[in-house]
Coordinates of C-alpha atoms in Angstrom, one line a residue:
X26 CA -13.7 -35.6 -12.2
X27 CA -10.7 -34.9 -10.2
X28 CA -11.6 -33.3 -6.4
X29 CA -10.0 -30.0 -5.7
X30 CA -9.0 -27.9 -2.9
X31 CA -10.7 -24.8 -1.3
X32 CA -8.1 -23.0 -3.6
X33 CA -9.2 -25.0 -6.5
X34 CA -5.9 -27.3 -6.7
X35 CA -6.2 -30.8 -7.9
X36 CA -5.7 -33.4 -5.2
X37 CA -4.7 -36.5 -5.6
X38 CA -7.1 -38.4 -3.4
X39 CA -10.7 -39.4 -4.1
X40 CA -11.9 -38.8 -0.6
X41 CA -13.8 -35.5 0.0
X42 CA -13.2 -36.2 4.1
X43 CA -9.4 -36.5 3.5
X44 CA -9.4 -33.1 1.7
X45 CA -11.9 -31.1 3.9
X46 CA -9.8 -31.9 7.1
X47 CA -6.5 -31.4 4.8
X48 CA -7.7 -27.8 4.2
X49 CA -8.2 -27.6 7.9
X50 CA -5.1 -28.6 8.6
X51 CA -3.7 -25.8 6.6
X52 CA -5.8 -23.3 7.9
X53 CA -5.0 -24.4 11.3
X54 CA -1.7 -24.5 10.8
X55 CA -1.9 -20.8 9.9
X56 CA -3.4 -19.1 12.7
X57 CA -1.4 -21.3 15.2
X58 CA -4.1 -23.6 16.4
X59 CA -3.0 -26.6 18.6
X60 CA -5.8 -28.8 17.0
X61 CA -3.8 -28.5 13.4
X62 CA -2.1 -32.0 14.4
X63 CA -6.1 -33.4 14.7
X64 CA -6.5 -32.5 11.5
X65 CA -3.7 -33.9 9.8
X66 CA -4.6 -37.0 11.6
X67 CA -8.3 -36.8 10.6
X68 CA -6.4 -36.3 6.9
X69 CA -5.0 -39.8 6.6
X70 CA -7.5 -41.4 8.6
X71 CA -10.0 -40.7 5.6
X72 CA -7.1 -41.7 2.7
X73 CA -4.3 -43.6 4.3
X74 CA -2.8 -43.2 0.7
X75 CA -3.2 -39.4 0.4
X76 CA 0.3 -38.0 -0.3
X77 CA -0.4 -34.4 1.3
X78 CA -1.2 -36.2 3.9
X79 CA 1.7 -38.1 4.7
X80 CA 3.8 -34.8 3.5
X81 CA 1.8 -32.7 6.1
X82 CA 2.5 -35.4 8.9
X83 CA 6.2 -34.7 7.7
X84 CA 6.0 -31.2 8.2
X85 CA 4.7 -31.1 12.0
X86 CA 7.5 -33.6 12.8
X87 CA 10.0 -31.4 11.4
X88 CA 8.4 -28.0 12.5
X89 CA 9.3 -29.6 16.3
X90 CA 12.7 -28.6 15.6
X91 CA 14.5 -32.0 17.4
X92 CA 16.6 -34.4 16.0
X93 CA 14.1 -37.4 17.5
X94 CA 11.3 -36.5 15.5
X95 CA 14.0 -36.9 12.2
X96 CA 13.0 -40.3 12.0
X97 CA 9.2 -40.1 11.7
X98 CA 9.5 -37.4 9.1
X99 CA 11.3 -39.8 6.7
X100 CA 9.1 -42.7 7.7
X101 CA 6.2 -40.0 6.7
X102 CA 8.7 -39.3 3.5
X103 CA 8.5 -42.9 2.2
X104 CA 4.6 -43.7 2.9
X105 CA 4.6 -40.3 0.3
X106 CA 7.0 -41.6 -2.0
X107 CA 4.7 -44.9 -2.3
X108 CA 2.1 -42.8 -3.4
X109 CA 4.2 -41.6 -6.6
X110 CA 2.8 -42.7 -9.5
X111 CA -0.7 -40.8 -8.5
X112 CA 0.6 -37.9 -8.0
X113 CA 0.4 -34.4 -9.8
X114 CA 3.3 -32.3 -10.0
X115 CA 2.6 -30.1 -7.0
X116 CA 2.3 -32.7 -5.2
X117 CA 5.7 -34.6 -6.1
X118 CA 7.3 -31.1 -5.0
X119 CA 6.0 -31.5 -1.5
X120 CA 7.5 -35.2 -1.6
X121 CA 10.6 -33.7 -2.7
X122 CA 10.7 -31.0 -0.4
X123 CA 10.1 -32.8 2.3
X124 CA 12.5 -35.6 1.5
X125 CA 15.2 -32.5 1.3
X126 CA 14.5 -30.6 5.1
X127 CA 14.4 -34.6 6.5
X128 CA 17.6 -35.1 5.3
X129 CA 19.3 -31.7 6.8
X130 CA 18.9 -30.2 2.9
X131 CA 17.0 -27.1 4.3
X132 CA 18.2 -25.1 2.0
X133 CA 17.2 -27.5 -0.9
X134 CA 13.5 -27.9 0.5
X135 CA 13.5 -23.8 0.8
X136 CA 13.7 -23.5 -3.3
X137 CA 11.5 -26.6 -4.0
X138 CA 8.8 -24.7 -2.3
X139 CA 9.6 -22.0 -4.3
X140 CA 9.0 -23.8 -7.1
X141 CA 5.6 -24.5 -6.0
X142 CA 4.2 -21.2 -4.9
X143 CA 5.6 -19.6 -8.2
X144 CA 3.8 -22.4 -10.2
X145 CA 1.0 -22.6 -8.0
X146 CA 0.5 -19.0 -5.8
X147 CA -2.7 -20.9 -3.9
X148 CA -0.5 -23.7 -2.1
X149 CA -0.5 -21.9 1.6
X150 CA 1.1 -24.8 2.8
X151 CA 4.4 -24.4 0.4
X152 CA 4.6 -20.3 0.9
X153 CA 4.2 -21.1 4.6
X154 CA 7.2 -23.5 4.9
X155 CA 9.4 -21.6 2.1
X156 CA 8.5 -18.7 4.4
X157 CA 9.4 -19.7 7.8
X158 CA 12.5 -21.6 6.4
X159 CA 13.6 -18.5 5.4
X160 CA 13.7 -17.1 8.4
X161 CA 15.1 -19.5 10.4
X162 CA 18.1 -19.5 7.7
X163 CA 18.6 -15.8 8.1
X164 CA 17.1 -15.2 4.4
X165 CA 15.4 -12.2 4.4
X166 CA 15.2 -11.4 0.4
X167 CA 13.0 -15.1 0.6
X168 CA 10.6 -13.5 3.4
X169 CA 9.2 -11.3 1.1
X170 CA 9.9 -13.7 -2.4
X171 CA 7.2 -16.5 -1.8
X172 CA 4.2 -13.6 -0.7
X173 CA 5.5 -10.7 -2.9
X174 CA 5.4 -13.2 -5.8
X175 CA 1.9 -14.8 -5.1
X176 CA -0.1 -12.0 -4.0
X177 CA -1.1 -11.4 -7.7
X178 CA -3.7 -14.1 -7.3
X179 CA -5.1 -14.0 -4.1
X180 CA -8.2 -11.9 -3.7
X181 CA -9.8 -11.1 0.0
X182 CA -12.4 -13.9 -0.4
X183 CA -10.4 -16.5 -0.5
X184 CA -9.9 -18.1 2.8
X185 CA -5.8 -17.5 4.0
X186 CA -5.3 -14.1 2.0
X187 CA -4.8 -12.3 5.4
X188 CA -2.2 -14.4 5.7
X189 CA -0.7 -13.8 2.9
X190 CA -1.0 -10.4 3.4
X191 CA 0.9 -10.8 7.0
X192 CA 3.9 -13.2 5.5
X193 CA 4.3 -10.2 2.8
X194 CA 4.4 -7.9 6.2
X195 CA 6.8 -9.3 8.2
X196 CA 8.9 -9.7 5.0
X197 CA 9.1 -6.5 4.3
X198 CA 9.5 -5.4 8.0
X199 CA 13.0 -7.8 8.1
X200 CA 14.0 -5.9 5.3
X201 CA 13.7 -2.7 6.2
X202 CA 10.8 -1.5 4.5
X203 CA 9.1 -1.0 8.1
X204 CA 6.5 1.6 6.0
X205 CA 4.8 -0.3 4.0
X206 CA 5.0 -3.2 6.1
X207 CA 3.1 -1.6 8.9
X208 CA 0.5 -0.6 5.8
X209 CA 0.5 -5.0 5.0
X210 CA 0.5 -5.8 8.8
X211 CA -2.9 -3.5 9.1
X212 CA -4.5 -4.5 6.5
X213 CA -3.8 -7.9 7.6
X214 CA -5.1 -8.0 11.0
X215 CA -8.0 -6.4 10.0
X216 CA -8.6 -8.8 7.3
X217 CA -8.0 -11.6 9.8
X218 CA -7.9 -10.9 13.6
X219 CA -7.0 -14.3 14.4
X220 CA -3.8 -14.7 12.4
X221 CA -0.9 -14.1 14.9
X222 CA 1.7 -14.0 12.3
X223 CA 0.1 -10.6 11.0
X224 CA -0.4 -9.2 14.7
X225 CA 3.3 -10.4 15.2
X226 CA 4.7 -8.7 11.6
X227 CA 2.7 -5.5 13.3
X228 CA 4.9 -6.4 16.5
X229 CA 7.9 -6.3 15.2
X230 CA 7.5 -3.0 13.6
X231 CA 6.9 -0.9 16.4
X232 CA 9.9 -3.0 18.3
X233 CA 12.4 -1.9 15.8
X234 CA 10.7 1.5 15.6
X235 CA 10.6 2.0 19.6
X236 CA 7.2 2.5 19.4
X237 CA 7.3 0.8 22.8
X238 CA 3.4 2.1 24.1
X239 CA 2.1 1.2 21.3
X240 CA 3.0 -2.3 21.0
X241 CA 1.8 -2.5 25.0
X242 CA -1.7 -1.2 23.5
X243 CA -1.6 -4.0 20.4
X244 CA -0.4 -6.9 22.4
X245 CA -2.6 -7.8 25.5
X246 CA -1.1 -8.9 29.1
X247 CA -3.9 -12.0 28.9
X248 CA -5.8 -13.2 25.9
X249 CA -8.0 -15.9 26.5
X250 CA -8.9 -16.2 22.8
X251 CA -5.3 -16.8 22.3
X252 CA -6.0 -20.5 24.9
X253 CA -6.3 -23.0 21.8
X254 CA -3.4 -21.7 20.2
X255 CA 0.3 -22.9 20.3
X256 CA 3.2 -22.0 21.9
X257 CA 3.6 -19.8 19.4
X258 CA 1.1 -17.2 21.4
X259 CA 3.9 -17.1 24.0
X260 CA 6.7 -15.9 21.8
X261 CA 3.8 -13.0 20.6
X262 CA 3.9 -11.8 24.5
X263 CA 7.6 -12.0 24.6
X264 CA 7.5 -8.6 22.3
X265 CA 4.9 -7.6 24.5
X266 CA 7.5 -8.1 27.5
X267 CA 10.2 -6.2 25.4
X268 CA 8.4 -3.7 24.9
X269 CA 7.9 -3.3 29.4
X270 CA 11.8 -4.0 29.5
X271 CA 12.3 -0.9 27.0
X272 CA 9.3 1.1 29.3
X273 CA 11.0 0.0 32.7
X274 CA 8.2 -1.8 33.3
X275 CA 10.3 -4.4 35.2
X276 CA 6.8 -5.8 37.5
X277 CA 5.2 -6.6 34.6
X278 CA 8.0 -8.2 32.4
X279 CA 8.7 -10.5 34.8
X280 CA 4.6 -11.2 35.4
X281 CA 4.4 -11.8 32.0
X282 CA 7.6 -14.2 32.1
X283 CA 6.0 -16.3 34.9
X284 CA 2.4 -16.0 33.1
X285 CA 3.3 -17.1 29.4
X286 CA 7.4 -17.9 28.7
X287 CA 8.5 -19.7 32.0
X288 CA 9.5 -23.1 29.7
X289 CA 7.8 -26.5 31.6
X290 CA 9.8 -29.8 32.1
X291 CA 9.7 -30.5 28.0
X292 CA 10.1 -27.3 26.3
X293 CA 9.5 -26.4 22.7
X294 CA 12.6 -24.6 21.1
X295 CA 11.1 -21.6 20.9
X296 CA 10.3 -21.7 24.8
X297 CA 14.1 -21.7 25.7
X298 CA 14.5 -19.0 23.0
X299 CA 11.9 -16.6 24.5
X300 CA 13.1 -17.3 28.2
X301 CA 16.7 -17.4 27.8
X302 CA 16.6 -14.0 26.0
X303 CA 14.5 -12.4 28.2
X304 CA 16.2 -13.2 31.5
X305 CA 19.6 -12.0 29.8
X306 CA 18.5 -8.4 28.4
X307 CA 16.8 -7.8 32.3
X308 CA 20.5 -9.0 33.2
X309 CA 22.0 -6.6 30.9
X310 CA 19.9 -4.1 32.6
X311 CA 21.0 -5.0 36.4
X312 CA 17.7 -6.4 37.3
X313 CA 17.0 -8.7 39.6
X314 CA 15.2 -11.8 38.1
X315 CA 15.2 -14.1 41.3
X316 CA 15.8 -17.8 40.9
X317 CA 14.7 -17.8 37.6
X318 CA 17.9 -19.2 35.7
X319 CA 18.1 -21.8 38.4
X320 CA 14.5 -23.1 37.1
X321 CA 15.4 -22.7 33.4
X322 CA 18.2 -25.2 33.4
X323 CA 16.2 -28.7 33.6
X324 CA 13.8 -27.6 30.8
X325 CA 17.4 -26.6 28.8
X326 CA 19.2 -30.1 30.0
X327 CA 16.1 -32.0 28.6
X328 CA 17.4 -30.5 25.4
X329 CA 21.3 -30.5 26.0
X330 CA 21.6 -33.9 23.5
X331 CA 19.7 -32.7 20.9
X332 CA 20.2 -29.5 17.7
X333 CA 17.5 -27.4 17.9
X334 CA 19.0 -25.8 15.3
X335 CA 21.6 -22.6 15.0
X336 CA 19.7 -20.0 16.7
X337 CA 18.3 -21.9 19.6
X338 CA 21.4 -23.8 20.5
X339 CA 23.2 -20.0 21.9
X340 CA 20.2 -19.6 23.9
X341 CA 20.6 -23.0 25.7
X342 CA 24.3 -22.0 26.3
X343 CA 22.9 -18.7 27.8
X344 CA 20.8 -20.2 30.0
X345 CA 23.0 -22.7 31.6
X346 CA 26.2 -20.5 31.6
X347 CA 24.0 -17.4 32.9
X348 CA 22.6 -19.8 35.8
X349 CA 26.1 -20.7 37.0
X350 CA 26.1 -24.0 35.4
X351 CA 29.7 -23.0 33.5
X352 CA 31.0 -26.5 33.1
X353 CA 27.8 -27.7 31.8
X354 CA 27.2 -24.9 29.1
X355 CA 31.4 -24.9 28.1
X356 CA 30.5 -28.9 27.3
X357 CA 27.4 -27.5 24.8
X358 CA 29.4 -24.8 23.2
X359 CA 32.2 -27.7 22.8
X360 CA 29.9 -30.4 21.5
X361 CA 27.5 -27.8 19.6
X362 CA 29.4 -28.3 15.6
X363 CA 28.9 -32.1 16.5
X364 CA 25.2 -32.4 17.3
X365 CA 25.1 -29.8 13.9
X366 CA 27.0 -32.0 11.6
X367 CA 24.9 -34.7 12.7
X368 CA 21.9 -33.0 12.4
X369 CA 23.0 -32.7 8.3
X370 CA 23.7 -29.1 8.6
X371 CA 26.9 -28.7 7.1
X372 CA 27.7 -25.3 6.4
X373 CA 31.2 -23.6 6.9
X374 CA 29.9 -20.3 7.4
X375 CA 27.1 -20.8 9.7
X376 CA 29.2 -23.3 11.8
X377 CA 31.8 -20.4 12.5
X378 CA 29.3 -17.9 14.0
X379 CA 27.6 -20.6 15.7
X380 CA 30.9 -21.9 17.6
X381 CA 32.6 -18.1 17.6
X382 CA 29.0 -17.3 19.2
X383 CA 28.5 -20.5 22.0
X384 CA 32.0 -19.9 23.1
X385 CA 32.1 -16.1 23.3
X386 CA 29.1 -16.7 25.6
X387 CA 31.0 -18.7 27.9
X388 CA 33.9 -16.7 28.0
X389 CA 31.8 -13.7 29.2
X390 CA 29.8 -15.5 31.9
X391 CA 33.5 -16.6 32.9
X392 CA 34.5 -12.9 33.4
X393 CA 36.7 -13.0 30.5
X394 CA 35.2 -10.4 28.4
X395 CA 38.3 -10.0 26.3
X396 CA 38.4 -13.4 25.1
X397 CA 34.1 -12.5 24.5
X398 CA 34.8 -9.6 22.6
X399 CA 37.8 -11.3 20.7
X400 CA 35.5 -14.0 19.2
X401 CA 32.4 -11.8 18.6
X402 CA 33.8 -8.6 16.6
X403 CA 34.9 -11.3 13.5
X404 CA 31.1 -12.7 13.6
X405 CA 29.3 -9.3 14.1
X406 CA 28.1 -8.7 10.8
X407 CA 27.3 -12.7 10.1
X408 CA 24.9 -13.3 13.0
X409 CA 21.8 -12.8 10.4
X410 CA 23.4 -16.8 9.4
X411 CA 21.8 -18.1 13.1
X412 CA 18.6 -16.9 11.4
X413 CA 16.1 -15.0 13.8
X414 CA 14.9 -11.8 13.4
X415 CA 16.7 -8.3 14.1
X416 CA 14.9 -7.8 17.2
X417 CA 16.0 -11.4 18.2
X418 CA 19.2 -11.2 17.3
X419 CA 19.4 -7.5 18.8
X420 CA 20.2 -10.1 22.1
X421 CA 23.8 -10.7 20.8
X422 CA 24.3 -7.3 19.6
X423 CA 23.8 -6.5 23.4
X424 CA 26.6 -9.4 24.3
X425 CA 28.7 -7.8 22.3
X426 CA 28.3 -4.5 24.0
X427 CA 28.3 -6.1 27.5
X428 CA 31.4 -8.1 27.0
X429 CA 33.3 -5.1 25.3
X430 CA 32.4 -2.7 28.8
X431 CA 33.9 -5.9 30.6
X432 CA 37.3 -5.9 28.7
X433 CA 37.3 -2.4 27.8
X434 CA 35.4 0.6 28.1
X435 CA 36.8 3.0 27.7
X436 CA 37.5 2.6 24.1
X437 CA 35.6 -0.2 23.2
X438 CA 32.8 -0.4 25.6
X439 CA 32.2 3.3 24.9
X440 CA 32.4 3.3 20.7
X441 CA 29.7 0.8 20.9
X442 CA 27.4 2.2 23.1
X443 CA 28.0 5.2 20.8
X444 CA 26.5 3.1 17.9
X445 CA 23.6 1.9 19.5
X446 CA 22.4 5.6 20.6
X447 CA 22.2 6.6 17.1
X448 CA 20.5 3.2 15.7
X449 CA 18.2 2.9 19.2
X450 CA 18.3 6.6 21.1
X451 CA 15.9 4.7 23.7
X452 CA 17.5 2.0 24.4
X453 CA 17.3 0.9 28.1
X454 CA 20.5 -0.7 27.8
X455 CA 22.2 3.0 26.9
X456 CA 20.1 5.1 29.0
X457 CA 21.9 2.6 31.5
X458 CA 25.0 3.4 30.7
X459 CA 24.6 6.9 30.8
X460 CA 23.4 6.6 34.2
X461 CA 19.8 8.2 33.5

């Protein structure tokens, strides 16, 4: 009798240890927990020759978002492969998959998940990946696809349905439907507390609503339940700092910058991401934010060799050209279409924005806000290509706004501010500029 899955999926292993501490793994994976890796490993210790297991192992190398982990994902790719014969056809669409993002395909991986959750609406793992590729490739129609699609067959009992429920949330909140998504986001963290990616779906709805108190109230200043998580938690207390930069609240952003998104000497992507856009939009604002730059550009050098793919790589320009280091960041703008194309991204469009964007950075930290403005206004409309979300990418709407007052403000500086107090009437950044 074939051994199944908490979801009841066939597995192709006969190991009951390999498939508990699989399920784990996915579960773990879920909520954010920093053991999830354990679990994998605790996976292929019990079957060497389990093909989730190996696909899994994939995964977290990949999900690292550097080039040197490349390697090990297609090492973990070919122990899968081996496995081939055994395998069911859920499972070969994991091999597939991850033989696809290994090999730069993201896109390709992206709709070989698809596949799966549409054939098989239990597979968490596959609606997982198809959903946070999605973001990270700007798609937001495919946020909502994978939950919107499987939600059918889920029913409250079965362990991961609030996190369905939160995917299906944030979805919906990235494309505009912030109504119902706040319904989904409640109903999700209710139905599981511990999920982060429903409490940060929630997040991003008051953020784009300027419901700036009440994301203080959802969002603690300290969590200790929140200590076996991953870095993840940190990017969850970057909205909660937004939401103080928005509230003038400048103490506490910058106590919650030194608490929780301060990167350390080996950063993870999304720790330059979170600190680098921070430290800018308190820039934007005239605030004083010490030496901080200064301490963000080792943690960004550790990185300068490496794609951390299209919307990290402005940020680590940011940082080095907002702490003075101009030479430094002009070289990563210059080299940043090279370390793409080697990283198997190759994709005219995207590669435009990125190198309009990494040099229109420069330009403005150079004082040349004409030459800024002259590379942004082509690129405005295409940033959703960097993926991100709109509250992320709100940063390089602000750019935009900050290098037009420095070439023009009159007409250009002032037409844009103009925009952004009807889209955000309390935004900081115009209440600013209109001297309140």
């Amino acid at each position: 009798m074939a051994i199944t899955d908490l979801w009841n999926q066939p597995v192709s292993t006969d190991s009951p240890d390999a498939v508990r501490a699989y399920e784990s793994a996915v579960l773990a994976t879920l909520e954010y927990r920093s053991n999830a890796n354990d679990h994998v490993k605790a996976t292929l210790a019990a079957d060497p020759d389990f093909a989730l297991g190996h696909c899994f192992k994939g995964y977290q190398y990949l999900l690292l978002g550097t080039e040197g982990t490349v390697a090990k994902a297609l090492q973990a790719t070919e122990a899968a492969k081996a496995q081939h014969d055994r395998l069911n056809d859920r499972e070969r669409g994991h091999v597939a998959a991850l033989a696809s993002w290994a090999e730069g395909d993201v896109a390709g991986a992206a709709a070989l998940w698809q596949r799966i959750v549409r054939a098989y609406p239990h597979d968490l793992l596959a609606l997982r990946l198809h959903h946070l590729n999605a973001f990270w490739r700007g798609r937001d129609d495919e946020l909502t696809e994978g939950p919107a699609e499987s939600l059918h067959a889920w029913t409250p009992d079965l362990p991961g349905y609030g996190s369905v429920l939160g995917m299906l949330a944030f979805g919906l909140e990235e494309s505009g439907e912030r109504r119902r998504a706040e319904d989904y986001a409640r109903q999700a963290v209710q139905h599981a507390p511990d999920d982060l990616w429903a409490l940060h779906a929630m997040a991003h709805v008051l953020e784009m609503d300027e419901r700036f108190q009440e994301g203080c109230d959802l969002i603690p200043l300290n969590e200790p339940a929140w200590d076996d998580r991953n870095p993840f938690k940190n990017h969850v207390w970057w909205h909660r700092a937004l939401y103080a930069v928005e509230l003038g609240r400048d103490a506490e952003v910058l106590q919650l910058y030194d608490a929780h998104l301060a990167p350390g000497a080996r950063p993870f992507y999304l720790d330059v991401q979170n600190a680098a856009s921070l430290l800018t939009r308190l820039q934007f604002l005239g605030i004083d934010v010490g030496d901080r730059w200064q301490a963000l550009v080792a943690p960004v050098q550790a990185l300068a060799d490496d794609f951390n793919g299209p919307f990290t790589e402005p940020h680590k320009v940011l940082a080095l050209a907002a702490a003075g280091e101009l030479d430094a960041a002009e070289r990563l703008a210059d080299d940043v279409l090279t370390r793409m194309k080697r990283a198997g991204r190759r994709d005219p469009a995207l590669a435009q924005v990125l190198d309009g964007l990494c040099r229109a950075i420069v330009a403005y930290y150079r004082s040349d806000g004409e030459d800024a403005l002259e590379l942004l206004s082509p690129i405005r409309g295409e940033f959703w290509r960097l993926g991100g979300s709109w509250a992320q990418r709100d940063l390089f709407e602000q750019l935009t706004i900050e290098a037009a007052l420095q070439a023009n403000p009159s007409i250009d500086g002032r037409a844009l501010l103009a925009r952004r107090e009807i889209l955000r009437p309390r935004s900081r950044l115009v209440q600013r500029a209109r001297g309140d």
